Coordinates of C-alpha atoms in Angstrom, one line a residue:
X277 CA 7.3 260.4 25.3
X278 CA 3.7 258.7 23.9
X279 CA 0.8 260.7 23.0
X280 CA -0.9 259.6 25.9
X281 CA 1.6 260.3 28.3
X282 CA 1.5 263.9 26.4
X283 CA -2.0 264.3 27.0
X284 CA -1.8 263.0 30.8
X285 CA -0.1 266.2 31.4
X286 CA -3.0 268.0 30.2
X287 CA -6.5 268.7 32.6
X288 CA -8.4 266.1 32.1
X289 CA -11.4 267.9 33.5
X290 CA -10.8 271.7 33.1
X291 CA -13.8 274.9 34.1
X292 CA -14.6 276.8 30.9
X293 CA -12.8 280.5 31.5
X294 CA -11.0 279.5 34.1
X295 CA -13.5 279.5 37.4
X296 CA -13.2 277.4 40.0
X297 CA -15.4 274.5 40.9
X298 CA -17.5 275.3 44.0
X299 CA -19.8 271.9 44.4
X300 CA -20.2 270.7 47.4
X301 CA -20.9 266.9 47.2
X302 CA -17.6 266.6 46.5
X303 CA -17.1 266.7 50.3
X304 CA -19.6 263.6 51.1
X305 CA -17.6 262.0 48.5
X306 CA -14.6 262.4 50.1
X307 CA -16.1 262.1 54.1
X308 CA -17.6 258.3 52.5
X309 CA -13.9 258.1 51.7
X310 CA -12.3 258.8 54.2
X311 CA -14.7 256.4 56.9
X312 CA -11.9 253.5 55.4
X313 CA -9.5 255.5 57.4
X314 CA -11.5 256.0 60.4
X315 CA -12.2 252.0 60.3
X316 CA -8.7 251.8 60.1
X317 CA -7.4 254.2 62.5
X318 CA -9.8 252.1 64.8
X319 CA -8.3 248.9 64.5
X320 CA -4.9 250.0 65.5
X321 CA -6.3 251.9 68.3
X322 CA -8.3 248.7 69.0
X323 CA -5.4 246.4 70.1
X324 CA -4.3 249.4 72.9
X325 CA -7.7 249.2 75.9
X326 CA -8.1 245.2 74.3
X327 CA -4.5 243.7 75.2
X328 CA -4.8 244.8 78.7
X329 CA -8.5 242.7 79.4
X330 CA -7.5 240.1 77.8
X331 CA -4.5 239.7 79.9
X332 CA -5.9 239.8 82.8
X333 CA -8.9 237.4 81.6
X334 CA -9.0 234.5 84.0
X335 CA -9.3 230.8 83.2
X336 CA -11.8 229.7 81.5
X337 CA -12.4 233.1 79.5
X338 CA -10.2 233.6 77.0
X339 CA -6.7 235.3 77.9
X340 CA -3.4 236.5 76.0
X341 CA 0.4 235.7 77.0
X342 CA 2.7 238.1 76.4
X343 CA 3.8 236.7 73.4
X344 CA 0.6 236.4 72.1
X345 CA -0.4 239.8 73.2
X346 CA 3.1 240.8 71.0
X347 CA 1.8 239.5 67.8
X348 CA -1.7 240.7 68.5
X349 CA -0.4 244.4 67.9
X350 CA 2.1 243.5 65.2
X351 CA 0.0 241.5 63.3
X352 CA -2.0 244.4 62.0
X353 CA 1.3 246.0 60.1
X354 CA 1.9 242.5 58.3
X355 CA -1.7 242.2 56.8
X356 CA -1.5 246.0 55.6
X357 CA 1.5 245.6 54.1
X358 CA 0.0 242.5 52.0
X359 CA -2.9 245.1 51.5
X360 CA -1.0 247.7 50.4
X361 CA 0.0 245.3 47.7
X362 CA -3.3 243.8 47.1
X363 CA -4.9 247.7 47.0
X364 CA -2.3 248.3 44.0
X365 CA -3.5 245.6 42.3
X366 CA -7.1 246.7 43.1
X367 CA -6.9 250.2 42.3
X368 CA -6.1 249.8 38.8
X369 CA -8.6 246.9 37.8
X370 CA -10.8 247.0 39.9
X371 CA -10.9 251.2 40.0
X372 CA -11.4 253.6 43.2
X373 CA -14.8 253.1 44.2
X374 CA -15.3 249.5 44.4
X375 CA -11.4 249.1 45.8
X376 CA -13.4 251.3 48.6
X377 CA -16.5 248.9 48.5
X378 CA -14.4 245.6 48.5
X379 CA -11.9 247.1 52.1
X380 CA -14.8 247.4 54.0
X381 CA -15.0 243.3 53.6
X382 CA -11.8 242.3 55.6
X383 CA -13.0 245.1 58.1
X384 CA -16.2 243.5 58.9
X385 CA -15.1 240.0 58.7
X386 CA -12.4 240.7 60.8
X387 CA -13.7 242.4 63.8
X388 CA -16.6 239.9 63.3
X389 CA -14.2 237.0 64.1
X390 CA -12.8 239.0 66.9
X391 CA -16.3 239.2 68.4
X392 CA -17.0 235.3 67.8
X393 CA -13.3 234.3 68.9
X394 CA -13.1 230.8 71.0
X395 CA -9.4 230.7 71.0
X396 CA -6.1 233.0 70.4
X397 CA -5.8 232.0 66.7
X398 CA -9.3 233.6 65.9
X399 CA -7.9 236.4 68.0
X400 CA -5.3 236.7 65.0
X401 CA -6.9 235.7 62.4
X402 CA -9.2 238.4 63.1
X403 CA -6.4 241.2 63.4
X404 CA -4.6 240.0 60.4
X405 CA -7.8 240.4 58.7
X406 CA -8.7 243.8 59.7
X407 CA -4.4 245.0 59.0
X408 CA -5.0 243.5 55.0
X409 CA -8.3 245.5 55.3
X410 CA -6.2 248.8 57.0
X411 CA -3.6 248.4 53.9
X412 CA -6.2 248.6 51.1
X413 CA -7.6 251.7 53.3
X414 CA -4.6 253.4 53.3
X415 CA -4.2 253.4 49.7
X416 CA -7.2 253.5 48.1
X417 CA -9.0 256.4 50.0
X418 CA -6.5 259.0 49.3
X419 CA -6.2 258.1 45.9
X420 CA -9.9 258.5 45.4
X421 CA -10.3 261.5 47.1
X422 CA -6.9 263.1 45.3
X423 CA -8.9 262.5 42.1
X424 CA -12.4 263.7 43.1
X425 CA -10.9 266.8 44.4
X426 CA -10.4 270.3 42.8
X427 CA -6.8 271.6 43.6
X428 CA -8.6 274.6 45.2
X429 CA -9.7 271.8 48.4
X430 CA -7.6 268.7 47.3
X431 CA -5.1 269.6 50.5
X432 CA -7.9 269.6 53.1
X433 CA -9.4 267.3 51.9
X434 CA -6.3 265.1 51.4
X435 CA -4.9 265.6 55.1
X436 CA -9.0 264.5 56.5
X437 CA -7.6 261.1 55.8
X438 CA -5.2 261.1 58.8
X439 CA -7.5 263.4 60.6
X440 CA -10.1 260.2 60.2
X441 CA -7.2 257.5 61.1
X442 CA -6.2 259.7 64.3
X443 CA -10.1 260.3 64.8
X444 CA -10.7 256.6 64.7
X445 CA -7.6 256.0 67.1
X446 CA -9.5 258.3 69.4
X447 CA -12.5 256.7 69.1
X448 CA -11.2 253.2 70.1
X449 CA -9.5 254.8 73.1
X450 CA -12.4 256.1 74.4
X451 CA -15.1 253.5 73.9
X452 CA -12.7 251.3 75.4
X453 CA -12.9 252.8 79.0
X454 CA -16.9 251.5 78.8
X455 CA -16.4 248.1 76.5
X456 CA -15.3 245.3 76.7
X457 CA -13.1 243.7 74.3
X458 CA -15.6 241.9 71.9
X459 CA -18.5 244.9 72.5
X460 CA -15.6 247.1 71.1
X461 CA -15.1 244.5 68.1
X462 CA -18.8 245.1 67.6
X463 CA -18.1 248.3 67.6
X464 CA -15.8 248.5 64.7
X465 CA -18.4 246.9 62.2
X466 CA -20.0 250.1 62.3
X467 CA -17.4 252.4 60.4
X468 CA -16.7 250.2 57.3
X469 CA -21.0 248.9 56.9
X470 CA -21.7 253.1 57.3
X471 CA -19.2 253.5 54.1
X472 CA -20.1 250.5 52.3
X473 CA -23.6 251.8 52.2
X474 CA -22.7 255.6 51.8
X475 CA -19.8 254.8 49.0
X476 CA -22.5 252.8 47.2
X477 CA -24.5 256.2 46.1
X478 CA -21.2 257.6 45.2
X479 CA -19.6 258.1 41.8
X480 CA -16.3 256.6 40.8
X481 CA -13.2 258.6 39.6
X482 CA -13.9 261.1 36.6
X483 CA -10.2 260.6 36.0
X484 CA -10.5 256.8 36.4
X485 CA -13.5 256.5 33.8
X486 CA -11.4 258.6 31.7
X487 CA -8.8 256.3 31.7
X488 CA -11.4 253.6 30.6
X489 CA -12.9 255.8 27.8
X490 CA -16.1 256.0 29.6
X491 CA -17.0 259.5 28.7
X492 CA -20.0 260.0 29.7
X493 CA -19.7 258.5 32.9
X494 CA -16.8 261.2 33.4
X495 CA -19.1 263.6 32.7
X496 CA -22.4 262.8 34.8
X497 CA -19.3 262.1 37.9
X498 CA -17.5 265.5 37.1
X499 CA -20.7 266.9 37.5
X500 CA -22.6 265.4 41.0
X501 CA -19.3 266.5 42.1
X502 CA -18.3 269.9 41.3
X503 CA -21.5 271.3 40.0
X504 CA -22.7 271.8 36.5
X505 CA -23.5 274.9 36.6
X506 CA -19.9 276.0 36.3
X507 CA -19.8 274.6 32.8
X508 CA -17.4 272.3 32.4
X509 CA -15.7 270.6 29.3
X510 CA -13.8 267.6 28.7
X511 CA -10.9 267.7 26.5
X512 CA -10.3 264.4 24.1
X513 CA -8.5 261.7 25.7
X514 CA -6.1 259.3 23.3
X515 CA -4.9 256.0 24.0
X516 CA -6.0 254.0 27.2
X517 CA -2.7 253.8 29.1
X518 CA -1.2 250.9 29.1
X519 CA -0.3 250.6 33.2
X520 CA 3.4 250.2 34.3
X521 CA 6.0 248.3 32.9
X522 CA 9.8 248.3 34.3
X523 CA 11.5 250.3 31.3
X524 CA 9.1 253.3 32.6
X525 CA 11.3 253.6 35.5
X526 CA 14.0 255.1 33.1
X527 CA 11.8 257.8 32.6
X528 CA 11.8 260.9 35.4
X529 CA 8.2 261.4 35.3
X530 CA 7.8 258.1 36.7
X531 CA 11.3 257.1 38.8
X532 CA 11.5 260.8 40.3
X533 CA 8.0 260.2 42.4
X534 CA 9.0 256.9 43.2
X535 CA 12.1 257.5 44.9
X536 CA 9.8 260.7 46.9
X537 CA 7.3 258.3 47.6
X538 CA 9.3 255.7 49.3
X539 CA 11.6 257.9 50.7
X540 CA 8.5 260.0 52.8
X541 CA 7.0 256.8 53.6
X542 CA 10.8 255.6 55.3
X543 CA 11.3 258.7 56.8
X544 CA 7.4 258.8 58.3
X545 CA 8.5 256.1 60.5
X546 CA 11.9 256.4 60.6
X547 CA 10.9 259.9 62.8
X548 CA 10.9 258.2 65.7
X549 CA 6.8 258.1 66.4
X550 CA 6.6 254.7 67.5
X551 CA 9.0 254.8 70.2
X552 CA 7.4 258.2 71.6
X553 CA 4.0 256.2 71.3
X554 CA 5.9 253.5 73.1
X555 CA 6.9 255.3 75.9
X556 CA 3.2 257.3 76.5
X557 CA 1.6 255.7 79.4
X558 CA 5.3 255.0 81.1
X559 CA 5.8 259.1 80.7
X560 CA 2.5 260.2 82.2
X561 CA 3.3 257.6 85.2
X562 CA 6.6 259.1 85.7
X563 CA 4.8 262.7 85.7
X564 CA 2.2 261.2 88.6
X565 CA -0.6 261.3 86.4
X566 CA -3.4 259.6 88.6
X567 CA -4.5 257.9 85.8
X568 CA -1.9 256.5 82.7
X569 CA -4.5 255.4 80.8
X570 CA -5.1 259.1 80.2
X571 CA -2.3 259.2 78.3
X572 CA -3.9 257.6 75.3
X573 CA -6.7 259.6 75.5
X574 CA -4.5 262.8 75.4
X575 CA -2.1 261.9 72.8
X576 CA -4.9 260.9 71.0
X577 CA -6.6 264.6 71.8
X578 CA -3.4 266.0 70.7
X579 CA -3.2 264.1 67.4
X580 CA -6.6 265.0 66.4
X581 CA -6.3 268.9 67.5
X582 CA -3.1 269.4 65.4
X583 CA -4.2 266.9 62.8
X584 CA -7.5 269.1 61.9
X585 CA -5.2 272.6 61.7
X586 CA -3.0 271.2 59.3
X587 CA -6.1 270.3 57.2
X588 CA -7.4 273.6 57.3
X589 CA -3.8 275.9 56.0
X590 CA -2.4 272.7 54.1
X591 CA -3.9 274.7 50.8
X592 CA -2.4 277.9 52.2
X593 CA 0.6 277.0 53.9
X594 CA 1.6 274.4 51.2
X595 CA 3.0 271.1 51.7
X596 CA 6.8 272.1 51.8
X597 CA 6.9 274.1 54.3
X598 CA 4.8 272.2 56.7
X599 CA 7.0 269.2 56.3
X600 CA 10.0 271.4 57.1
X601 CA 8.6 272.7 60.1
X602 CA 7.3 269.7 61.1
X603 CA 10.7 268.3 60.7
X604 CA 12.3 271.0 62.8
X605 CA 9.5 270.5 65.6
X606 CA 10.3 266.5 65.7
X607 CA 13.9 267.2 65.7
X608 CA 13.9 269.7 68.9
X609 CA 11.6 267.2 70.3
X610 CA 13.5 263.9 69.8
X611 CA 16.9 265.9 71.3
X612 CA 14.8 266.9 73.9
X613 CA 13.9 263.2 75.2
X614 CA 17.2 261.8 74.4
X615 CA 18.2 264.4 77.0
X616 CA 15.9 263.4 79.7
X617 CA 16.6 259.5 78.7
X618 CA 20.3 261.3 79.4
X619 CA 20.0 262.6 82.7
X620 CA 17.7 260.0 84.1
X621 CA 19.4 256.5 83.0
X622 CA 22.7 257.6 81.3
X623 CA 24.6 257.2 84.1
X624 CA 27.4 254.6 84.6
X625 CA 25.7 250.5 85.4
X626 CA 27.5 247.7 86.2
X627 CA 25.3 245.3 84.6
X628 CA 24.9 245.5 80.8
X629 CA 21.1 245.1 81.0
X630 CA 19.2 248.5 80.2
X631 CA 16.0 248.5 82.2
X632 CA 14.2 250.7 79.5
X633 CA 11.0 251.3 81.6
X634 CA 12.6 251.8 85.0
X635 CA 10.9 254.5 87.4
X636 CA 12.6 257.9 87.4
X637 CA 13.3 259.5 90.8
X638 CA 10.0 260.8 91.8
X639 CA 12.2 263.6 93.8
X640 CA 11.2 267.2 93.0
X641 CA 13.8 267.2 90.5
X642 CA 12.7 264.1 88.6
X643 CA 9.5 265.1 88.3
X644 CA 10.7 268.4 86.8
X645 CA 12.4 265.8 84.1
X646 CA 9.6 263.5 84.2
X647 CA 7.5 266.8 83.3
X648 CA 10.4 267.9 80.8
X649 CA 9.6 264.5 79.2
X650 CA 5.8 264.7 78.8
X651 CA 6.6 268.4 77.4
X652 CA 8.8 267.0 74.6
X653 CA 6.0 264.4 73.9
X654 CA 3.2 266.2 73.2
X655 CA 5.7 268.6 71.3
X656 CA 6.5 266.1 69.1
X657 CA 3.5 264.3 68.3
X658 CA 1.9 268.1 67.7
X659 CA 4.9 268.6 65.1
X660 CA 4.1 265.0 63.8
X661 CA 0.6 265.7 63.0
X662 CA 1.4 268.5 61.4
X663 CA 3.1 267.6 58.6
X664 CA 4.9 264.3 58.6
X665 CA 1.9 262.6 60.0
X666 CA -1.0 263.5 57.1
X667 CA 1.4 264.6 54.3
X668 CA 3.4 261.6 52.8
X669 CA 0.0 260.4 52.5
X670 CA -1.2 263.0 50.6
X671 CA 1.5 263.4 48.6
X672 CA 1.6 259.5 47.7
X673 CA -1.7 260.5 46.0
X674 CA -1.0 263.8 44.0
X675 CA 2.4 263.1 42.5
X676 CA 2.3 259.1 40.4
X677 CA 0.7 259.4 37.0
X678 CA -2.2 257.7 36.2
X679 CA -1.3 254.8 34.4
X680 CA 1.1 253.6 37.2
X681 CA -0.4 255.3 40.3
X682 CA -1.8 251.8 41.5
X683 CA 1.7 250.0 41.2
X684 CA 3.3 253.1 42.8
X685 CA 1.2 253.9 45.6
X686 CA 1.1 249.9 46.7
X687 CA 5.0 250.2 46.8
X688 CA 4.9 253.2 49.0
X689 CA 2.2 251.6 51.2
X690 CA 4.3 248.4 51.3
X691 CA 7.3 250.4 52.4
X692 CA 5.5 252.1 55.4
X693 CA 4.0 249.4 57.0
X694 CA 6.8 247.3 56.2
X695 CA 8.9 250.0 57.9
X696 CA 6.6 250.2 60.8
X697 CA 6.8 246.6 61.6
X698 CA 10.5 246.4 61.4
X699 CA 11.3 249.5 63.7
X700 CA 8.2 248.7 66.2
X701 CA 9.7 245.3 66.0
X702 CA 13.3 246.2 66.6
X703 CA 12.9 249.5 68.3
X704 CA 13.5 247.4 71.7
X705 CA 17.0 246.1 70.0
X706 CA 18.4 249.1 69.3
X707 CA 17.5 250.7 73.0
X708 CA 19.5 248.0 74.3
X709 CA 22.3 248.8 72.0
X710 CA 22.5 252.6 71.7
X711 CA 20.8 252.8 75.1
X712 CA 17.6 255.5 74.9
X713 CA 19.0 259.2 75.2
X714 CA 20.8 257.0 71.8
X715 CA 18.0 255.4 70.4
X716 CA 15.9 259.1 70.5
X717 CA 18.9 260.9 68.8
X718 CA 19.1 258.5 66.2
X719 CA 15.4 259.4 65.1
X720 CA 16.6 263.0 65.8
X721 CA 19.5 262.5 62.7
X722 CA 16.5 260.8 60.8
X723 CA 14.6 264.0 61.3
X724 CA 17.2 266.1 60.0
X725 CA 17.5 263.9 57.0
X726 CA 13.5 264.2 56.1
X727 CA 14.0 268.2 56.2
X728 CA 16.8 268.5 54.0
X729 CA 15.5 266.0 51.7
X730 CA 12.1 267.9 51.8
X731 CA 14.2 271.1 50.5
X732 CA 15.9 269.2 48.1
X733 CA 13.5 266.9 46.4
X734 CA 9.7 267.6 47.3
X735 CA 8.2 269.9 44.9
X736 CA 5.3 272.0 45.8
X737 CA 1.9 271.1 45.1
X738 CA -0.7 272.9 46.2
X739 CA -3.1 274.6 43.7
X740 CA -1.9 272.4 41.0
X741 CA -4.2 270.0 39.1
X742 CA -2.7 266.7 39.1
X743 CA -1.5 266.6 35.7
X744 CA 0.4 269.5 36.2
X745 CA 2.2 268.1 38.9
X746 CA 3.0 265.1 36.4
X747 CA 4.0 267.5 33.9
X748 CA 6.1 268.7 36.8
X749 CA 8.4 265.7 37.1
X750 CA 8.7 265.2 33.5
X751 CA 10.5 268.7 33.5
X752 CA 8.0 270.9 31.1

């Protein structure tokens, strides 16, 4: 081990006698934050109430085909994925608060071209440049706010970055039942230009400047944050790190949170989310909801609801157990809808074709299935946004060491979005194949896999400084 990887493992910014921070800026730190997820959550929602107007957009406006429409949702996942990568690259150069600055860019432009589009390719081109703008987002602002943080708040405040993405999701949902299309791309400028202008007055990482043997700056940072009347010191730091090279995989500091990051980032979307987000609006029908469209609004309700609780007992409960009984919710759940998928379009075909949206029985006893199904989908998205939904976030951002956090955490981005596009992409496939009561027990197995690898592998993190969680995984 080097001397500076020695003295990563020590506090970096440490109270005097051992009180705890109790300044409170460090909470419009992290809400300028977390406004990148909030823009981001709202350009995914934004593709759901905009696909169906521009469907049904008559000649000469501007209109989608379905296979345009397609690749106007999936084209989002592909430009985060670049972003996650570029957002590695960012963090680490560039540091936290201008990676921040720089996302809300791509935001802006984006939904800008959206608003100006003549033709489907600006249509795209705006979406691909909001999904590169979503995949810096989704790196960057829980790293910054995992660094700002005392361990005392660094779960709540960690888990407000899903609570902002479902927010945002929300958001779009609901402004969409009044806008139109490029009014709701107007809309969107107004996330990302609030935190460009409210990230401008705040401070970057004291960790970050640390690691840049800006001292002072640490300093005058520690303390807008936490307070200075707590009087805080700051131990000496050694060598600058040097950033990640290859042989540091070798290490277990270093491959140990790798193969946990990944591996919470598969298993996120390996739960089976999308295809329950798939199937919303078709449930709700099948349950004789008046309105479908309601559906978004109330999965989006539910997802916000159970998002915020988590927030508020993730520094209690801890982030083990909520994953495990997140897990255990999602896998009830998912055996629950393969069973109605069962009993509603198991039985024997003659033709080889699976009709995977095809009506249920609307007799008393399928809408007592149809009802069964609704049940098991607000279940699960409840257990989602528990734990599996804000957590592998979070923890992306409390377990890499500094000096190859950006290179790690763009990995771990890259692999959830990259996941997300291939099972979103595929999910279709493999209904055909398996057939759905199939497909839903699949991501049942998954969910069994994430809990006994969260038993076996996570560690526990909460009221830990971040070094100690480093010091954690190199077994001292």
């Amino acid at each position: 081990m080097t001397p500076g990887d020695q003295e990563e493992t020590q506090p970096l910014l440490r109270p005097l006698g051992g009180s705890a921070p109790r300044g409170r800026r460090v909470f419009l730190a992290a809400f300028a934050a977390a406004l990148g997820p909030l823009s981001f959550g709202f350009a995914l929602g934004y593709s759901s109430p905009a696909i169906p107007s521009l469907r049904r957009a008559a000649p000469p406006a501007l209109r989608l085909d379905d296979a345009a429409a397609s690749w106007f949702g999936a084209i989002v996942t592909l430009g985060a994925a670049a972003g996650g990568v570029l957002g590695g690259w960012l963090v680490d150069r560039a540091g936290r608060k201008l990676s921040l600055l720089l996302c809300a860019v791509p935001f802006v432009a984006g939904f800008t071209v959206i608003t100006a589009a003549q033709n489907v390719w600006m249509l795209l081109g705006g979406r691909l440049l909001t999904g590169l703008a979503c995949g810096i987002a989704s790196l960057v602002a829980p790293v910054y706010i995992s660094e700002i943080a005392y361990p005392e708040v660094r779960g709540l405040l960690g888990s407000c970055v899903q609570l902002m993405v479902v927010i945002g999701i929300l958001l779009a949902y609901l402004a969409g039942w009044v806008l139109k299309w490029r009014w709701l791309a107007v809309l969107g400028c107004a996330p990302p230009s609030f935190m460009l202008l409210l990230t401008c007055c705040m401070p970057e990482t004291p960790r970050y400047l640390l690691t840049q043997h800006k001292r002072q700056e640490a300093v005058a940072a520690m303390q807008f944050l936490w307070g200075s009347e707590q009087g805080w010191e700051e131990p000496p730091v050694g060598a600058e790190h040097e950033g990640f090279h290859l042989a540091q995989l070798r290490r277990p500091g270093v491959y140990k949170p790798f193969i946990i990051g990944i591996s919470l980032m598969a298993f996120q979307q390996l739960s089976g989310i999308n295809a329950v987000m798939f199937y919303a609006e078709t449930i709700f029908e099948e349950a004789k909801f008046k309105d479908s469209s309601l559906a978004s609004v109330i999965v989006g309700i539910i997802q916000v609801l159970f998002t915020a609780i988590a927030a508020l007992v993730m520094d209690r409960a801890g982030r083990r157990l909520l994953l495990a009984l997140s897990g255990v919710v999602m896998v009830f759940s998912t055996s629950a809808f393969g069973a109605y998928f069962k009993l509603t379009q198991g039985g024997p075909s003659n033709s080889s074709h699976v009709d995977l949206l095809a009506p249920v029985s609307m007799e008393p006893a399928g809408v007592g299935l149809a009802w069964l199904a609704v049940g098991s989908m607000c279940l699960f998205i409840a257990g989602f946004a528990m734990g599996w939904g804000p957590i592998p976030w979070l923890l992306m951002s409390e377990i890499f060491p500094l000096h190859v956090k950006g290179v790690a955490t763009g990995v771990c981005v890259l692999t959830n979005w990259f996941m997300a596009f291939l099972v979103t992409k595929e999910f279709s496939s493999l209904m055909e194949v398996l057939r759905p009561y199939g497909a839903f027990w699949l991501a049942a197995a998954f969910c069994i896999f994430s809990v006994l690898f969260t038993l076996a592998c996570v560690p526990e993190t909460k009221g830990k400084t971040l070094e100690q969680i480093t010091a954690h995984f190199e077994g001292r």
